[in-house]
XYZ file of C-alpha atoms in Angstrom:
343
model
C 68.437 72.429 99.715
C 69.473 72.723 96.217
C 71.165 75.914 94.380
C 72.910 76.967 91.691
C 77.155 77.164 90.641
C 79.301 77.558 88.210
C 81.408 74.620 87.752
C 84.676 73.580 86.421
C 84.355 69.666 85.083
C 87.413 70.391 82.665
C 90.637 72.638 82.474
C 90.936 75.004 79.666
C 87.286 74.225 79.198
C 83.440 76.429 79.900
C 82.266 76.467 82.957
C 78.913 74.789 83.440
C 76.394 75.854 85.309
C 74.781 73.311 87.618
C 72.594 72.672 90.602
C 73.915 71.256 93.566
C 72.886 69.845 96.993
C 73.898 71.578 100.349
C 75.597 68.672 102.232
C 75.105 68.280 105.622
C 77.268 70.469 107.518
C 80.372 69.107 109.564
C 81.636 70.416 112.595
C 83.517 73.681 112.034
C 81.730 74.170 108.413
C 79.885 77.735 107.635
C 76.472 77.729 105.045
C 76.979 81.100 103.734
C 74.528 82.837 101.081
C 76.170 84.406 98.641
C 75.515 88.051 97.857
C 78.599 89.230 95.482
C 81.825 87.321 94.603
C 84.723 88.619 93.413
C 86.916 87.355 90.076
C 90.350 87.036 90.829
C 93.241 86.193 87.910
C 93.553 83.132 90.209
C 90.818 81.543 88.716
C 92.246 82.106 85.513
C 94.696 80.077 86.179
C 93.206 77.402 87.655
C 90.459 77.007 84.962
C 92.749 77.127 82.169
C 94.830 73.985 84.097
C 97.834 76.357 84.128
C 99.769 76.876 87.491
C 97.487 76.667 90.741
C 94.949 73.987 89.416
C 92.587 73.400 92.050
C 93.052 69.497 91.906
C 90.134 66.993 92.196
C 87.195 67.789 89.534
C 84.891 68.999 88.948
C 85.203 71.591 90.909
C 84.093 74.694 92.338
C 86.093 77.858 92.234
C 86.365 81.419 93.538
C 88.123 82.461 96.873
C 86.865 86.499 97.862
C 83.217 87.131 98.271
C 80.634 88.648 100.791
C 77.096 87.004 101.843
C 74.930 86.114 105.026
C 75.352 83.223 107.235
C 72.600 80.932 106.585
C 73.920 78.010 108.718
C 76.440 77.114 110.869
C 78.053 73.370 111.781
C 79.256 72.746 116.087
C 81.606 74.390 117.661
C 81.244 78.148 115.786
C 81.715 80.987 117.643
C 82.793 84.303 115.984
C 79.549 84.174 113.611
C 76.142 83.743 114.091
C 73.266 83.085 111.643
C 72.251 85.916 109.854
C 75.396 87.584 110.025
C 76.980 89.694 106.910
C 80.493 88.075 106.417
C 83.451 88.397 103.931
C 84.578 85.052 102.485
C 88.095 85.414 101.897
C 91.387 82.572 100.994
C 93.757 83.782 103.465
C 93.321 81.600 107.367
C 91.417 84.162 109.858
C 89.758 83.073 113.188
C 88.130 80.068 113.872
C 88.585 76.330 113.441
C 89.757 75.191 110.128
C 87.196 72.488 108.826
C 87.675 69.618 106.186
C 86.597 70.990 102.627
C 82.668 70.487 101.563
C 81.670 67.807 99.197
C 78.465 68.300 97.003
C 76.180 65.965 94.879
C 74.982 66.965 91.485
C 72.743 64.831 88.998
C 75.198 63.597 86.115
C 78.602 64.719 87.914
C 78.727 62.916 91.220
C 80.926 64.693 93.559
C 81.643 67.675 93.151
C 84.986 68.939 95.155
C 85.931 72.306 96.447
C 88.034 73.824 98.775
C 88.057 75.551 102.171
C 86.252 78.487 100.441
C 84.202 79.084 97.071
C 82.211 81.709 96.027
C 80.727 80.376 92.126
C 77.619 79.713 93.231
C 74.585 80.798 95.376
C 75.743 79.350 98.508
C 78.874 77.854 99.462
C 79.821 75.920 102.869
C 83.077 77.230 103.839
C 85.671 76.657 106.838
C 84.784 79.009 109.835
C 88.254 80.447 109.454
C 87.584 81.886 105.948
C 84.798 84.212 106.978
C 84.816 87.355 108.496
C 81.750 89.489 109.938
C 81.233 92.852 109.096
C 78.838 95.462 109.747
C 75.152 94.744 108.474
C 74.999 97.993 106.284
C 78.905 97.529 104.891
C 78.440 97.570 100.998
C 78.262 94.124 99.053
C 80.202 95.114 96.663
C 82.834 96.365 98.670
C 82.998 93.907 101.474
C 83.711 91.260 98.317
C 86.782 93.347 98.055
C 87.843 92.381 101.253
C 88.471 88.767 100.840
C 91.299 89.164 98.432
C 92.080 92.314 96.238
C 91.990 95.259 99.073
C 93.631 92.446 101.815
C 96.389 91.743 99.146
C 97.069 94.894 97.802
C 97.755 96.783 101.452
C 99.332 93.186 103.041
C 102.018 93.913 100.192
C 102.509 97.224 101.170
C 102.747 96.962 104.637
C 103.708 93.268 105.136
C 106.138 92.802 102.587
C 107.527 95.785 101.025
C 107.218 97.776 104.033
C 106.999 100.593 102.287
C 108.228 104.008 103.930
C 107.386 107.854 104.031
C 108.861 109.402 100.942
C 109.256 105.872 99.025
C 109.126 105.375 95.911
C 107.199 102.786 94.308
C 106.287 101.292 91.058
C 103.391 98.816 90.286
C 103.986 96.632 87.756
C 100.825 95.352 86.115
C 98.708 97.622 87.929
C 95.324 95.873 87.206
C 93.140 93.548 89.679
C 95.166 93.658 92.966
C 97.936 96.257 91.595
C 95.183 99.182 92.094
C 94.808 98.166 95.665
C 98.453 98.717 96.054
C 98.640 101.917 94.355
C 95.556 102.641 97.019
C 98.232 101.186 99.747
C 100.796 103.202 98.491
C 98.961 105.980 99.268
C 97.959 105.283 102.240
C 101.764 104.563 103.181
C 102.861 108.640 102.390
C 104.998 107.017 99.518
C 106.531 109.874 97.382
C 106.353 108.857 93.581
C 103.921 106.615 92.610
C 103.908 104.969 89.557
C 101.753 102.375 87.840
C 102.376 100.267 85.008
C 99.928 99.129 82.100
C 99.401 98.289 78.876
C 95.650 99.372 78.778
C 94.598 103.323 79.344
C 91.476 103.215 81.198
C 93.834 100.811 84.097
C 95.886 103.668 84.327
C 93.016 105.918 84.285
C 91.583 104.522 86.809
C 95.275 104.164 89.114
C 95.901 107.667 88.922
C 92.436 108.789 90.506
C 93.517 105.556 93.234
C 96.566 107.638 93.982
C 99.109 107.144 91.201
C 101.298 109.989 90.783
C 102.587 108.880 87.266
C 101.225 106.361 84.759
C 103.324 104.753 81.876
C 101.951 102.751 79.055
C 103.833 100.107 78.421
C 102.735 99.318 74.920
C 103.657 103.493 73.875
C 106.589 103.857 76.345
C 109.973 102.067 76.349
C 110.728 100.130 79.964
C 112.795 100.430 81.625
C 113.957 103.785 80.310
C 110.492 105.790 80.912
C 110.088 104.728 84.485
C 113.301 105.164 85.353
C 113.045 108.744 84.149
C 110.068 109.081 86.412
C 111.505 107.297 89.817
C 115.659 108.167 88.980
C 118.598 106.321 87.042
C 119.164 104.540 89.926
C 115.733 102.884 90.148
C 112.690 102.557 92.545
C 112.918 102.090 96.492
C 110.346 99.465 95.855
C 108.464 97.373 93.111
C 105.809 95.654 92.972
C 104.663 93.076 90.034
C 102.832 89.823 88.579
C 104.075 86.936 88.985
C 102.277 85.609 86.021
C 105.171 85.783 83.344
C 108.254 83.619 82.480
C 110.328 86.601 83.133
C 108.604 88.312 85.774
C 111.086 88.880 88.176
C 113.961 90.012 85.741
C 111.505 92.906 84.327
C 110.719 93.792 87.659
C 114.160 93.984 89.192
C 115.421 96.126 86.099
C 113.050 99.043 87.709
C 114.651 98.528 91.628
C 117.440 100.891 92.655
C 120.287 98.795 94.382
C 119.386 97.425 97.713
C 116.017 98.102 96.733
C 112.898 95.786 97.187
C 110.946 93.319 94.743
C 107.386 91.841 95.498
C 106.209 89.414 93.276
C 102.197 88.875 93.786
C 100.189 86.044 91.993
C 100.851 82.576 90.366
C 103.618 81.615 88.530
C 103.638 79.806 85.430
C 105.136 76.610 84.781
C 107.835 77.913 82.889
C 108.652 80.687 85.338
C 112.605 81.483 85.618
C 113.944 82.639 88.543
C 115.946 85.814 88.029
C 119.773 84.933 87.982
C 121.294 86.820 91.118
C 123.803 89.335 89.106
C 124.441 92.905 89.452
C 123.449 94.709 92.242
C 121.992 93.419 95.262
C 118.303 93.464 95.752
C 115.368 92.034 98.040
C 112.991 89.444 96.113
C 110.048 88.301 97.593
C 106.868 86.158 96.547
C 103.901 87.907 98.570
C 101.004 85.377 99.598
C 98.138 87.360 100.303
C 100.123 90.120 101.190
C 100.471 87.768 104.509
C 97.442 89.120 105.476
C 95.505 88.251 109.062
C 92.135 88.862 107.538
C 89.956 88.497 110.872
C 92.748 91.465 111.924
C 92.999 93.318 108.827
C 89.195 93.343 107.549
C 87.459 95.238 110.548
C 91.010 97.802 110.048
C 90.095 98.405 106.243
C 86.108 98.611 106.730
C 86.730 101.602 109.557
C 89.393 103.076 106.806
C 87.155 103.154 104.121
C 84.294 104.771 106.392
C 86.929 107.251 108.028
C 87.187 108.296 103.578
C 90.414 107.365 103.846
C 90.087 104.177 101.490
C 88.001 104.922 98.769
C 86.572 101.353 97.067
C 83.778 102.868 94.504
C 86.440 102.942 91.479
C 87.619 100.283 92.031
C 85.033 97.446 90.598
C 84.305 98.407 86.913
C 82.021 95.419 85.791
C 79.316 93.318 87.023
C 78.465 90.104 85.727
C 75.328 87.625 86.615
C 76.676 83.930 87.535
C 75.024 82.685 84.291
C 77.171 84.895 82.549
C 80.611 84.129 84.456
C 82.381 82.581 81.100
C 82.379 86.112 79.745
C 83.225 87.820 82.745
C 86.117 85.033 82.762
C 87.065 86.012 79.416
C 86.985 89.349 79.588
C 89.305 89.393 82.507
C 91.820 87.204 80.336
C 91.603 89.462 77.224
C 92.518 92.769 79.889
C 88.669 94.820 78.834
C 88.274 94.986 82.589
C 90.343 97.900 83.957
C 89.673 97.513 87.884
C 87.781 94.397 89.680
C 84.676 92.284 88.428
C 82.208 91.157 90.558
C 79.425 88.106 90.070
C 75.793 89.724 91.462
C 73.325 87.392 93.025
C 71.056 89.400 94.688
């Protein structure tokens, strides 16, 4: 069988858009047909060759998605064909199988890891997919595999985040929305996201934010701190994605107060020089989620109306147009989540 993906042959370079062969599947591999995928700033990075290249090209990216089992390799239990599963990065149950290997005319090989979701189908490892209820929305069960897993881990996993708290997001875009949502959900006392785009902070005050500074209007640290105290925030959160990230994060933490750095870090990342007074750094992966755990907890959340997901993707793209949704992501015109549609 033969289908369509978007591929990366080059860093900094298009993706291309070529047809594939489904190998034969392996022991412990999962044929999954894809149904929405979401676009994480991960694959920014990786496609532009920056921090987190995915290694052997070309390639195949994307790691948070939602389809139908089409296929499954020995020894799978915890699916079944037909089944409506989340694809998500982050190890869950089930056997963790050697990453697929495709043919395409004029490339050869083409690599990817344990999980993609650029293309129509993808054959995964069994312990990056998830089942959830039949009649669980597409769009939102894409959300599952990184952004909404992420976003709460942090709060719960790493910040630990307590009644009365307060917290800022830093960056509040792409996963930052899902911790404002996490936030929330935690009873903290003063939210308050950070952007440099109004319809992002928009959109994180009807998630839950209690305040919303512009960073490009407003002076930092001076207007937050207004907002949380001289002393600073119980808790920040922020991207990992500049040089000085964790200085201009720790400059909004009270003393004693905690730091979670989400995403990947450049090349030319610093760390932040331990002066002043003491506080808690951390570099979140996945919000050290248990996705097999967490996903079934968030799906009964969201259908209890206690985690609302409709605001949160703000653009759809088709796969042949996944170059522009790539680019709009890097030039900040998306103010939640983008999705690629293929059904």
């Amino acid at each position: 069988m033969r289908f369509h993906a978007a591929v990366l042959r080059e860093p900094g370079k298009p993706l291309t858009l070529e047809e594939l062969q489904v190998p034969k599947l392996r022991p412990g591999q999962v044929l999954v047909k894809l149904g929405r995928s979401g676009i994480c700033a991960a694959q920014l990075a990786e496609a532009g060759g920056g921090a987190g290249s995915p290694g052997e090209l070309p390639r195949l990216l994307g790691h948070e998605g939602t389809g139908w089992v089409h296929d499954l390799g020995a020894g799978i239990k915890h699916v079944n064909s037909g089944d409506h599963v989340v694809l998500h990065w982050r190890p869950g149950r089930g056997a963790a199988a050697e990453p697929a290997r495709y043919r395409a005319r004029g490339l050869g090989t083409v690599y990817a890891g344990p999980v993609s979701t650029f293309g129509e189908y993808a054959v995964v490892s069994a312990d990056r997919v998830t089942a959830i209820p039949p009649d669980f929305d597409p769009d939102f069960g894409a959300l599952m595999g990184c952004a909404v897993t992420t976003g709460l881990g942090i709060v719960n996993n790493n910040a630990k985040v307590r009644f009365g708290e307060s917290v800022v997001v830093r960056d509040a875009s792409g996963i930052g929305l899902s911790v404002v949502q996490g936030a929330a959900l935690a009873s903290a006392g003063c939210i308050v996201a950070v952007d440099a785009f109004e319809p992002t902070l928009a959109l994180a005050r009807k998630l839950g934010a209690t305040h919303a500074v512009n960073e490009r209007k407003e002076k930092l640290p001076q207007a937050v701190l207004a907002i949380v105290g001289p002393g600073g925030a119980d808790v920040v959160v922020g991207d990992a994605g500049g040089a000085d990230a964790a200085a201009r994060c720790c400059e909004l933490a009270r003393p004693g107060g905690r730091v979670v750095l989400v995403g990947v870090s450049p090349r030319d990342s610093r760390p932040f020089p331990p002066r002043g007074p003491r506080k808690t750094l951390s570099v979140s992966q996945g919000g050290e989620s248990r996705p097999d755990q967490d996903i079934p907890r968030y799906v009964a959340l969201h259908r209890m109306g206690k985690l609302p997901l409709s605001g949160l993707v703000t653009a759809r793209y088709r796969l042949e147009k996944i170059n522009e949704a790539l680019s709009d992501l890097r030039d900040g015109k998306i103010a939640g989540r983008c999705l690629l549609l293929f059904q």
